[in-house]
DNA sequence: ACCTGAACACCGTTCAAGT
DNA sequence: ACCTGAACACCGTTCAAGT
């Protein structure tokens, strides 16, 4: 039963989740799959391509069933979903941010955000810039959360002080951004 | 004439500027200084510490002579200065962002931004969160500029279309952020 | 105090050769 | 088609020993 490209990606995600990006090496991955390092290069061009494919997996299904409503609730929902997707895997923000930086295309996430913001009334250029700005915020905030990570895995339901929880802290910055955009639209 | 810690940092910055972060290895640095790799560890604890010291150099003198005036002009000036400092060295944003992620303290940049925003009327927690948000934006935007980098080193004086130049694009996102904060203050 | 020599335990990637 | 074996050209870090 030969190895599948899918097996390789799944194995890589498993190592990422359990040991983190620093321990995700081609040799270690090969070992966990019971195969020689060189074998991986039959399924994947190189490590960079592997990380790109992992990033795609992490972001998969991000845009399913977006609520129809005001632009601000839609963009807020998108941002929260992106953060959740990144938080779902150890070092997820770092992996996806690194993969994104290399491709100017940037996948559909930016396109979707741009679309929502253009609908809101921004012109094409501003909408795309605003989408990138938001993306940077989500990546930066989430990477921060994950680097200070470990504990506080699942936030307790009755959170303590005002902006203690990660979600609340994230929401604050997000609302500043949305407020700023609103000011530009009136 | 023995090597100095200062020589090591200067040599490291030279390699960074000329070849980029990917080529800044301890062995290469040692070679450029005419010394064995092990010698570096007399002057610097490890590579992480070296990168931290480089980050400090890049950010050095960031807060000198901040204009006295409204909070929004001050925070805008600070953000522009931070971006300029990062742009002054190849891969500067990536280096400083990586170094920042590891130290919760975060140096004085955040502290200064927090101070300005607290003066503006935000409470302590919100001011610090807002400062971090702004920091993420600056890092994200600048890292993006530098990864798509190379060409467009010095923007021509008479820039073309609306948001073509890096500075203008940066300014747009920055003003969204500042507008959002203003909305929170009235 | 400062550095060399030499090692240890790794990397990513390539590629003939096997099945 | 898919993988092994073995190599190539690297890494960061440690540490006795030299000066």
Coordinates of N, CA and C (backbone and C1' of nucleotides) in Angstrom, one line a residue, chain A residues 2-3 27 35-36 38-39 42-43, chain D residues 1-9:
Chain A
X2 N 1.0 1.8 -1.2 CA 1.9 3.0 -1.3 C 1.4 4.2 -0.5
X3 N 2.4 5.0 -0.2 CA 2.1 6.3 0.5 C 1.3 7.2 -0.5
X27 N 12.8 14.9 7.6 CA 13.3 13.6 8.1 C 12.5 13.0 9.2
X35 N 9.3 5.7 6.3 CA 9.8 5.8 5.0 C 11.1 6.6 5.0
X36 N 11.9 6.5 3.9 CA 13.2 7.2 3.9 C 12.9 8.7 3.5
X38 N 14.0 10.7 1.3 CA 13.9 11.0 -0.1 C 12.5 10.6 -0.7
X39 N 11.9 9.7 -0.1 CA 10.6 9.2 -0.6 C 9.5 10.4 -0.6
X42 N 8.8 12.4 -3.7 CA 7.9 11.9 -4.8 C 6.5 12.5 -4.7
X43 N 6.1 12.9 -3.5 CA 4.7 13.3 -3.3 C 4.6 14.8 -3.2
Chain D
dA1 P 4.5 6.3 -14.2 O5' 4.0 6.0 -12.8 C5' 2.8 5.4 -12.5 C4' 2.9 4.8 -11.1 C3' 3.2 5.8 -10.0 O3' 2.4 5.4 -8.8 C1' 4.9 4.2 -10.1
dC2 P 2.3 6.3 -7.6 O5' 3.6 5.8 -6.8 C5' 3.5 4.6 -6.0 C4' 4.9 4.3 -5.4 C3' 5.4 5.2 -4.4 O3' 5.4 4.6 -3.1 C1' 7.1 4.5 -5.9
dC3 P 5.7 5.3 -1.8 O5' 7.3 4.9 -1.6 C5' 7.5 3.5 -1.3 C4' 9.0 3.3 -1.5 C3' 9.9 4.0 -0.5 O3' 10.3 3.1 0.6 C1' 10.8 3.9 -2.8
dT4 P 11.4 3.6 1.6 O5' 12.8 3.0 0.9 C5' 12.8 1.7 0.5 C4' 14.3 1.3 0.1 C3' 15.3 1.7 1.2 O3' 16.3 0.7 1.2 C1' 15.8 2.8 -0.9
dG5 P 17.3 0.4 2.4 O5' 18.6 1.0 1.8 C5' 18.8 1.3 0.4 C4' 20.2 1.6 0.0 C3' 21.1 1.9 1.2 O3' 22.4 1.6 0.8 C1' 20.6 3.9 -0.1
dA6 P 23.7 1.8 1.8 O5' 24.3 3.1 1.3 C5' 24.3 3.3 -0.1 C4' 24.7 4.8 -0.5 C3' 25.5 5.4 0.6 O3' 26.6 6.1 0.0 C1' 23.8 6.8 0.0
dA7 P 28.0 6.5 0.8 O5' 28.2 8.0 0.4 C5' 28.2 8.3 -1.0 C4' 27.4 9.5 -1.3 C3' 28.0 10.8 -0.8 O3' 28.7 11.4 -1.8 C1' 25.6 10.8 -0.6
dC8 P 29.8 12.6 -1.5 O5' 28.9 13.9 -1.6 C5' 28.2 14.2 -2.8 C4' 27.5 15.5 -2.6 C3' 28.4 16.6 -1.8 O3' 28.4 17.8 -2.5 C1' 26.2 16.3 -0.8
dA9 P 29.6 18.8 -2.3 O5' 28.8 20.0 -1.5 C5' 27.6 20.4 -2.0 C4' 26.8 21.1 -0.9 C3' 27.6 22.0 0.0 O3' 27.0 23.2 0.3 C1' 26.4 20.5 1.3

